[in-house]
Amino acid sequence: MKVWAVANQKGGVGKTTTAITIGGTLSMRGKRVLLVDLDPHGSMTSYFGQDPDDLEPTVYDLFHKTASPEQVVIKSKYDNLSFLPASSAMATLDRQLGTNGGMGLVIKKSLASISDQYDYAIIDCPPVLGLLMVNALASCNHLLVPVQTEFLAAKGLERMVNTLNMIIKARKQPISYTIVPTFFDQRLRASHDTLKLLKATYNTKIWNGVIPIDTLFREASRRGVPLSIARPSSRGCRAYAHLLDYLLSLDSQSTEAKAPDLIL
Ligand SMILES: Nc1ncnc2c1ncn2[C@@H]1O[C@H](COP(=O)(O)OP(=O)(O)O)[C@@H](O)[C@H]1O
Ligand SMILES: [Mg+2]
């Protein structure tokens, strides 16, 4: 099983949308997908019709060992698509467990125990660099960092890369990552300028394409269906399908004994 995490400290940059859309596309291609909601806001969990304020068991229970991963997994109504739901109680995990040894590997171990049941796990990260984020980074083979193509978001990315660096130093292996420009508005000068700035700063770490603004994403989230399942031919989903092809091509390169050369 491959594990990808989607992270950015900034909210509203398209993390949840990226995780759900890519997960939906993989499931449509016949891959068995597990989406993992590590955000106490539980947007992904709500997306699939569950209430993060009133749901048990959830990822919270994995940390307290009150449920097994199999017990926590919920099958969505879509083929090949399951998820590990979040609850708002997860916001208290840092205070409860933050300093206990071994808590940084809870998700990695949980995923390992069910890894034969899925081809891909995609983790939606919280916008906070705490215990949950540490768990996501410890679990993933690759990190996706969506960033809005607007000037302030690009500045915020710099800060995030620095903070992530601190966490990643604790990891034995470097972590490979891809920056994904989102909310690209073709008509806006600011979108083009920011993209240029991002490419100049992060060159090979940035995906060559862009995710355009597509109002159908908001619509799909209201209806609780991944847009990549409802309307795979929409502009936004076609862009995500290209991103996915790129990520899969990175994977095939790394199986050819390419050392993980990308370090944040
Ligand atoms: N490419 C896009 N075009 C238009 N709206 C989008 C796009 N990506 C996400 N959205 C919408 O923007 C809002 C924030 O996106 P979301 O994925 O929840 O961000 P995050 O998880 O980073 O907070 C949601 O309402 C979502 O439907
Ligand atoms: Mg989110």
mmCIF file of C-alpha atoms and ligand atoms in Angstrom:
data_model
loop_
_atom_site.group_PDB
_atom_site.id
_atom_site.type_symbol
_atom_site.label_atom_id
_atom_site.label_comp_id
_atom_site.label_asym_id
_atom_site.label_seq_id
_atom_site.Cartn_x
_atom_site.Cartn_y
_atom_site.Cartn_z
ATOM 1 C CA MET A 1 0.000 0.000 0.000
ATOM 2 C CA LYS A 2 1.213 3.471 -0.915
ATOM 3 C CA VAL A 3 0.525 6.249 1.561
ATOM 4 C CA TRP A 4 0.209 9.857 0.446
ATOM 5 C CA ALA A 5 -0.482 12.776 2.769
ATOM 6 C CA VAL A 6 -1.961 16.141 1.819
ATOM 7 C CA ALA A 7 -0.760 18.971 4.053
ATOM 8 C CA ASN A 8 -0.556 22.714 4.413
ATOM 9 C CA GLN A 9 -0.865 24.761 7.595
ATOM 10 C CA LYS A 10 -3.150 27.158 5.804
ATOM 11 C CA GLY A 11 -6.872 26.347 5.674
ATOM 12 C CA GLY A 12 -8.928 26.610 2.505
ATOM 13 C CA VAL A 13 -6.099 25.778 0.080
ATOM 14 C CA GLY A 14 -7.757 22.626 -1.268
ATOM 15 C CA LYS A 15 -6.305 19.886 0.972
ATOM 16 C CA THR A 16 -9.550 18.007 1.534
ATOM 17 C CA THR A 17 -10.612 18.495 -2.082
ATOM 18 C CA THR A 18 -7.252 17.158 -3.285
ATOM 19 C CA ALA A 19 -7.426 14.067 -1.060
ATOM 20 C CA ILE A 20 -11.026 13.257 -2.011
ATOM 21 C CA THR A 21 -10.639 13.952 -5.729
ATOM 22 C CA ILE A 22 -7.447 11.940 -6.109
ATOM 23 C CA GLY A 23 -8.913 9.163 -3.968
ATOM 24 C CA GLY A 24 -12.057 9.159 -6.125
ATOM 25 C CA THR A 25 -10.020 8.997 -9.330
ATOM 26 C CA LEU A 26 -7.920 6.088 -8.051
ATOM 27 C CA SER A 27 -11.071 4.228 -6.998
ATOM 28 C CA MET A 28 -12.585 4.765 -10.465
ATOM 29 C CA ARG A 29 -9.423 3.213 -11.892
ATOM 30 C CA GLY A 30 -10.110 0.095 -9.845
ATOM 31 C CA LYS A 31 -7.661 0.769 -7.015
ATOM 32 C CA ARG A 32 -8.730 0.055 -3.443
ATOM 33 C CA VAL A 33 -8.556 3.382 -1.629
ATOM 34 C CA LEU A 34 -8.608 4.291 2.049
ATOM 35 C CA LEU A 35 -9.058 7.998 2.808
ATOM 36 C CA VAL A 36 -7.796 8.999 6.249
ATOM 37 C CA ASP A 37 -9.237 12.048 8.005
ATOM 38 C CA LEU A 38 -6.655 13.383 10.464
ATOM 39 C CA ASP A 39 -8.252 16.833 10.707
ATOM 40 C CA PRO A 40 -10.311 17.331 13.908
ATOM 41 C CA HIS A 41 -12.576 19.628 11.863
ATOM 42 C CA GLY A 42 -13.596 16.440 10.084
ATOM 43 C CA SER A 43 -14.404 18.039 6.714
ATOM 44 C CA MET A 44 -13.721 14.792 4.896
ATOM 45 C CA THR A 45 -15.846 12.858 7.396
ATOM 46 C CA SER A 46 -18.723 15.333 6.925
ATOM 47 C CA TYR A 47 -18.249 15.089 3.174
ATOM 48 C CA PHE A 48 -19.213 11.414 3.399
ATOM 49 C CA GLY A 49 -22.283 12.162 5.496
ATOM 50 C CA GLN A 50 -20.938 11.419 8.994
ATOM 51 C CA ASP A 51 -21.027 13.865 11.892
ATOM 52 C CA PRO A 52 -17.564 14.393 13.443
ATOM 53 C CA ASP A 53 -19.239 15.788 16.586
ATOM 54 C CA ASP A 54 -21.208 12.632 17.163
ATOM 55 C CA LEU A 55 -19.406 9.592 15.785
ATOM 56 C CA GLU A 56 -17.686 6.622 17.367
ATOM 57 C CA PRO A 57 -15.305 4.962 16.878
ATOM 58 C CA THR A 58 -12.983 7.292 14.959
ATOM 59 C CA VAL A 59 -9.252 7.910 14.541
ATOM 60 C CA TYR A 60 -9.411 9.221 18.128
ATOM 61 C CA ASP A 61 -9.921 5.619 19.289
ATOM 62 C CA LEU A 62 -6.800 4.432 17.504
ATOM 63 C CA PHE A 63 -4.776 6.720 19.779
ATOM 64 C CA HIS A 64 -6.564 5.510 22.910
ATOM 65 C CA LYS A 65 -6.541 1.875 21.746
ATOM 66 C CA THR A 66 -10.306 1.661 22.247
ATOM 67 C CA ALA A 67 -10.935 0.371 18.714
ATOM 68 C CA SER A 68 -8.977 -1.424 15.998
ATOM 69 C CA PRO A 69 -8.447 0.080 12.526
ATOM 70 C CA GLU A 70 -10.917 -2.482 11.075
ATOM 71 C CA GLN A 71 -13.559 -1.306 13.526
ATOM 72 C CA VAL A 72 -12.978 2.343 12.649
ATOM 73 C CA VAL A 73 -13.043 1.995 8.839
ATOM 74 C CA ILE A 74 -16.322 3.005 7.171
ATOM 75 C CA LYS A 75 -17.137 1.835 3.646
ATOM 76 C CA SER A 76 -18.436 4.690 1.534
ATOM 77 C CA LYS A 77 -21.288 4.022 -0.840
ATOM 78 C CA TYR A 78 -18.808 4.167 -3.709
ATOM 79 C CA ASP A 79 -16.920 1.116 -4.959
ATOM 80 C CA ASN A 80 -13.338 0.723 -3.721
ATOM 81 C CA LEU A 81 -13.604 3.775 -1.451
ATOM 82 C CA SER A 82 -13.448 3.542 2.342
ATOM 83 C CA PHE A 83 -12.405 6.033 4.975
ATOM 84 C CA LEU A 84 -11.115 6.357 8.512
ATOM 85 C CA PRO A 85 -13.311 9.086 10.030
ATOM 86 C CA ALA A 86 -12.280 11.940 12.317
ATOM 87 C CA SER A 87 -14.020 13.332 15.370
ATOM 88 C CA SER A 88 -13.726 16.758 16.953
ATOM 89 C CA ALA A 89 -12.351 15.065 20.108
ATOM 90 C CA MET A 90 -9.108 14.598 18.165
ATOM 91 C CA ALA A 91 -8.362 18.242 18.876
ATOM 92 C CA THR A 92 -7.627 17.205 22.478
ATOM 93 C CA LEU A 93 -5.095 14.491 21.591
ATOM 94 C CA ASP A 94 -2.112 16.807 21.794
ATOM 95 C CA ARG A 95 -2.950 17.835 25.335
ATOM 96 C CA GLN A 96 -3.799 14.283 26.411
ATOM 97 C CA LEU A 97 -1.002 12.336 24.765
ATOM 98 C CA GLY A 98 1.461 14.724 23.192
ATOM 99 C CA THR A 99 4.379 13.847 25.401
ATOM 100 C CA ASN A 100 3.782 10.081 25.630
ATOM 101 C CA GLY A 101 6.446 8.109 23.812
ATOM 102 C CA GLY A 102 5.438 6.116 20.745
ATOM 103 C CA MET A 103 2.386 8.238 19.932
ATOM 104 C CA GLY A 104 4.011 9.507 16.748
ATOM 105 C CA LEU A 105 3.648 6.100 15.099
ATOM 106 C CA VAL A 106 0.024 5.264 15.893
ATOM 107 C CA ILE A 107 -1.258 5.938 12.364
ATOM 108 C CA LYS A 108 1.718 4.287 10.679
ATOM 109 C CA LYS A 109 1.142 1.103 12.686
ATOM 110 C CA SER A 110 -2.632 1.235 12.171
ATOM 111 C CA LEU A 111 -2.216 1.537 8.407
ATOM 112 C CA ALA A 112 0.401 -1.224 8.367
ATOM 113 C CA SER A 113 -2.063 -3.580 10.051
ATOM 114 C CA ILE A 114 -4.607 -3.199 7.210
ATOM 115 C CA SER A 115 -2.228 -2.528 4.346
ATOM 116 C CA ASP A 116 -3.120 -5.738 2.471
ATOM 117 C CA GLN A 117 -6.709 -4.480 2.071
ATOM 118 C CA TYR A 118 -5.885 -1.280 0.159
ATOM 119 C CA ASP A 119 -3.696 -0.105 -2.693
ATOM 120 C CA TYR A 120 -3.588 3.539 -1.562
ATOM 121 C CA ALA A 121 -4.151 5.428 1.672
ATOM 122 C CA ILE A 122 -4.546 9.191 1.322
ATOM 123 C CA ILE A 123 -4.281 11.263 4.468
ATOM 124 C CA ASP A 124 -6.032 14.619 4.856
ATOM 125 C CA CYS A 125 -3.880 16.517 7.387
ATOM 126 C CA PRO A 126 -4.931 19.094 9.975
ATOM 127 C CA PRO A 127 -3.710 22.672 9.492
ATOM 128 C CA VAL A 128 -1.777 22.416 12.775
ATOM 129 C CA LEU A 129 1.713 21.048 13.307
ATOM 130 C CA GLY A 130 0.963 18.778 16.236
ATOM 131 C CA LEU A 131 0.739 15.093 17.055
ATOM 132 C CA LEU A 132 -1.620 14.301 14.145
ATOM 133 C CA MET A 133 0.633 15.989 11.623
ATOM 134 C CA VAL A 134 3.677 14.179 13.028
ATOM 135 C CA ASN A 135 1.753 10.930 12.577
ATOM 136 C CA ALA A 136 0.889 11.791 8.978
ATOM 137 C CA LEU A 137 4.490 12.607 8.120
ATOM 138 C CA ALA A 138 5.737 9.429 9.773
ATOM 139 C CA SER A 139 3.274 7.349 7.732
ATOM 140 C CA CYS A 140 3.531 8.733 4.234
ATOM 141 C CA ASN A 141 5.710 7.792 1.258
ATOM 142 C CA HIS A 142 4.956 11.089 -0.428
ATOM 143 C CA LEU A 143 3.591 14.461 0.597
ATOM 144 C CA LEU A 144 1.337 16.724 -1.458
ATOM 145 C CA VAL A 145 1.306 20.408 -0.583
ATOM 146 C CA PRO A 146 -1.563 22.307 -2.210
ATOM 147 C CA VAL A 147 -0.950 26.035 -2.370
ATOM 148 C CA GLN A 148 -3.316 28.698 -3.600
ATOM 149 C CA THR A 149 -1.996 30.699 -6.501
ATOM 150 C CA GLU A 150 -2.190 34.012 -4.704
ATOM 151 C CA PHE A 151 0.705 36.003 -3.350
ATOM 152 C CA LEU A 152 0.088 35.683 0.406
ATOM 153 C CA ALA A 153 -0.395 31.923 0.148
ATOM 154 C CA ALA A 154 2.958 31.618 -1.601
ATOM 155 C CA LYS A 155 4.603 33.536 1.270
ATOM 156 C CA GLY A 156 2.849 31.267 3.797
ATOM 157 C CA LEU A 157 4.283 28.249 2.031
ATOM 158 C CA GLU A 158 7.792 29.404 2.852
ATOM 159 C CA ARG A 159 6.910 29.381 6.533
ATOM 160 C CA MET A 160 5.358 25.962 6.284
ATOM 161 C CA VAL A 161 8.340 24.439 4.529
ATOM 162 C CA ASN A 162 10.567 25.732 7.339
ATOM 163 C CA THR A 163 8.406 24.304 10.098
ATOM 164 C CA LEU A 164 7.974 20.990 8.316
ATOM 165 C CA ASN A 165 11.717 20.791 8.066
ATOM 166 C CA MET A 166 11.959 20.693 11.829
ATOM 167 C CA ILE A 167 9.599 17.719 12.056
ATOM 168 C CA ILE A 168 11.208 15.900 9.181
ATOM 169 C CA LYS A 169 14.643 16.107 10.766
ATOM 170 C CA ALA A 170 13.349 13.650 13.358
ATOM 171 C CA ARG A 171 12.508 11.179 10.585
ATOM 172 C CA LYS A 172 15.258 8.820 9.561
ATOM 173 C CA GLN A 173 14.432 9.052 5.850
ATOM 174 C CA PRO A 174 13.957 12.218 3.872
ATOM 175 C CA ILE A 175 10.478 12.772 2.549
ATOM 176 C CA SER A 176 9.594 13.457 -1.056
ATOM 177 C CA TYR A 177 6.996 16.074 -1.795
ATOM 178 C CA THR A 178 5.112 17.821 -4.584
ATOM 179 C CA ILE A 179 3.726 21.344 -4.426
ATOM 180 C CA VAL A 180 0.362 21.590 -6.176
ATOM 181 C CA PRO A 181 -0.804 25.043 -7.339
ATOM 182 C CA THR A 182 -4.570 25.290 -6.697
ATOM 183 C CA PHE A 183 -7.363 27.798 -7.333
ATOM 184 C CA PHE A 184 -5.629 28.930 -10.501
ATOM 185 C CA ASP A 185 -7.624 31.644 -12.236
ATOM 186 C CA GLN A 186 -6.478 31.885 -15.817
ATOM 187 C CA ARG A 187 -7.874 35.431 -16.155
ATOM 188 C CA LEU A 188 -6.033 36.858 -13.141
ATOM 189 C CA ARG A 189 -2.628 38.425 -13.441
ATOM 190 C CA ALA A 190 -2.041 37.580 -9.762
ATOM 191 C CA SER A 191 -2.496 33.862 -10.485
ATOM 192 C CA HIS A 192 0.084 33.929 -13.284
ATOM 193 C CA ASP A 193 2.552 36.040 -11.264
ATOM 194 C CA THR A 194 2.292 33.808 -8.202
ATOM 195 C CA LEU A 195 2.769 30.695 -10.296
ATOM 196 C CA LYS A 196 5.916 32.166 -11.777
ATOM 197 C CA LEU A 197 7.214 33.019 -8.309
ATOM 198 C CA LEU A 198 6.468 29.517 -7.015
ATOM 199 C CA LYS A 199 8.218 27.915 -9.986
ATOM 200 C CA ALA A 200 11.274 30.107 -9.507
ATOM 201 C CA THR A 201 11.464 29.280 -5.797
ATOM 202 C CA TYR A 202 10.609 25.587 -5.778
ATOM 203 C CA ASN A 203 11.439 24.584 -9.385
ATOM 204 C CA THR A 204 11.590 20.772 -9.484
ATOM 205 C CA LYS A 205 9.399 20.347 -6.384
ATOM 206 C CA ILE A 206 6.431 21.991 -8.033
ATOM 207 C CA TRP A 207 4.061 20.097 -10.288
ATOM 208 C CA ASN A 208 4.079 21.433 -13.812
ATOM 209 C CA GLY A 209 0.299 21.792 -14.100
ATOM 210 C CA VAL A 210 -2.316 23.737 -12.154
ATOM 211 C CA ILE A 211 -5.662 22.953 -10.551
ATOM 212 C CA PRO A 212 -8.065 25.549 -11.950
ATOM 213 C CA ILE A 213 -10.920 27.173 -10.100
ATOM 214 C CA ASP A 214 -13.942 24.992 -10.721
ATOM 215 C CA THR A 215 -17.162 25.822 -8.907
ATOM 216 C CA LEU A 216 -18.303 22.225 -9.347
ATOM 217 C CA PHE A 217 -16.022 21.238 -6.424
ATOM 218 C CA ARG A 218 -18.123 23.219 -3.963
ATOM 219 C CA GLU A 219 -21.276 21.846 -5.488
ATOM 220 C CA ALA A 220 -19.973 18.255 -5.196
ATOM 221 C CA SER A 221 -19.038 18.732 -1.545
ATOM 222 C CA ARG A 222 -22.581 19.915 -0.824
ATOM 223 C CA ARG A 223 -23.903 16.737 -2.415
ATOM 224 C CA GLY A 224 -21.320 14.567 -0.650
ATOM 225 C CA VAL A 225 -20.003 12.928 -3.793
ATOM 226 C CA PRO A 226 -16.372 13.072 -4.966
ATOM 227 C CA LEU A 227 -16.450 15.199 -8.127
ATOM 228 C CA SER A 228 -14.094 12.706 -9.763
ATOM 229 C CA ILE A 229 -16.855 10.098 -9.430
ATOM 230 C CA ALA A 230 -19.795 12.366 -10.315
ATOM 231 C CA ARG A 231 -18.154 14.350 -13.131
ATOM 232 C CA PRO A 232 -14.727 12.914 -14.047
ATOM 233 C CA SER A 233 -14.719 15.007 -17.223
ATOM 234 C CA SER A 234 -15.026 18.344 -15.392
ATOM 235 C CA ARG A 235 -12.179 20.792 -15.808
ATOM 236 C CA GLY A 236 -11.018 20.442 -12.213
ATOM 237 C CA CYS A 237 -11.061 16.653 -12.275
ATOM 238 C CA ARG A 238 -9.163 16.450 -15.530
ATOM 239 C CA ALA A 239 -6.439 18.531 -13.889
ATOM 240 C CA TYR A 240 -6.389 16.222 -10.860
ATOM 241 C CA ALA A 241 -6.185 13.199 -13.197
ATOM 242 C CA HIS A 242 -3.049 14.747 -14.760
ATOM 243 C CA LEU A 243 -1.618 15.321 -11.295
ATOM 244 C CA LEU A 244 -2.316 11.699 -10.426
ATOM 245 C CA ASP A 245 -0.552 10.482 -13.580
ATOM 246 C CA TYR A 246 2.441 12.592 -12.589
ATOM 247 C CA LEU A 247 2.478 11.150 -9.058
ATOM 248 C CA LEU A 248 2.257 7.611 -10.419
ATOM 249 C CA SER A 249 5.166 8.315 -12.757
ATOM 250 C CA LEU A 250 7.231 9.444 -9.739
ATOM 251 C CA ASP A 251 6.365 6.167 -8.055
ATOM 252 C CA SER A 252 7.539 4.094 -10.981
ATOM 253 C CA GLN A 253 10.802 6.033 -11.036
ATOM 254 C CA SER A 254 11.396 5.373 -7.359
ATOM 255 C CA THR A 255 10.928 1.623 -7.806
ATOM 256 C CA GLU A 256 13.871 1.758 -10.170
ATOM 257 C CA ALA A 257 16.097 2.164 -7.126
ATOM 258 C CA LYS A 258 16.124 5.946 -7.343
ATOM 259 C CA ALA A 259 17.238 7.287 -3.976
ATOM 260 C CA PRO A 260 14.772 9.644 -2.299
ATOM 261 C CA ASP A 261 16.550 12.823 -3.265
ATOM 262 C CA LEU A 262 13.928 15.367 -2.330
ATOM 263 C CA ILE A 263 14.410 16.838 1.091
ATOM 264 C CA LEU A 264 12.277 19.642 2.421
HETATM 265 N N1 LIG B 1 -10.104 24.168 -7.499
HETATM 266 C C1 LIG B 1 -11.139 24.648 -6.800
HETATM 267 N N2 LIG B 1 -12.008 25.519 -7.383
HETATM 268 C C2 LIG B 1 -13.059 26.009 -6.703
HETATM 269 N N3 LIG B 1 -13.350 25.688 -5.437
HETATM 270 C C3 LIG B 1 -12.535 24.819 -4.797
HETATM 271 C C4 LIG B 1 -11.384 24.263 -5.444
HETATM 272 N N4 LIG B 1 -10.746 23.452 -4.570
HETATM 273 C C5 LIG B 1 -11.476 23.506 -3.420
HETATM 274 N N5 LIG B 1 -12.543 24.323 -3.552
HETATM 275 C C6 LIG B 1 -13.549 24.672 -2.530
HETATM 276 O O1 LIG B 1 -12.911 25.556 -1.611
HETATM 277 C C7 LIG B 1 -13.265 25.242 -0.265
HETATM 278 C C8 LIG B 1 -11.997 24.899 0.542
HETATM 279 O O2 LIG B 1 -11.402 23.722 0.001
HETATM 280 P P1 LIG B 1 -10.873 22.546 0.945
HETATM 281 O O3 LIG B 1 -10.465 21.440 0.056
HETATM 282 O O4 LIG B 1 -11.898 22.231 1.987
HETATM 283 O O5 LIG B 1 -9.598 23.226 1.610
HETATM 284 P P2 LIG B 1 -8.754 22.802 2.930
HETATM 285 O O6 LIG B 1 -8.990 21.359 3.178
HETATM 286 O O7 LIG B 1 -7.327 23.127 2.602
HETATM 287 O O8 LIG B 1 -9.262 23.671 4.055
HETATM 288 C C9 LIG B 1 -14.276 24.110 -0.365
HETATM 289 O O9 LIG B 1 -15.567 24.650 -0.323
HETATM 290 C C10 LIG B 1 -14.005 23.470 -1.712
HETATM 291 O O10 LIG B 1 -15.170 22.896 -2.289
HETATM 292 MG MG MG B 2 -9.704 20.441 4.922
#
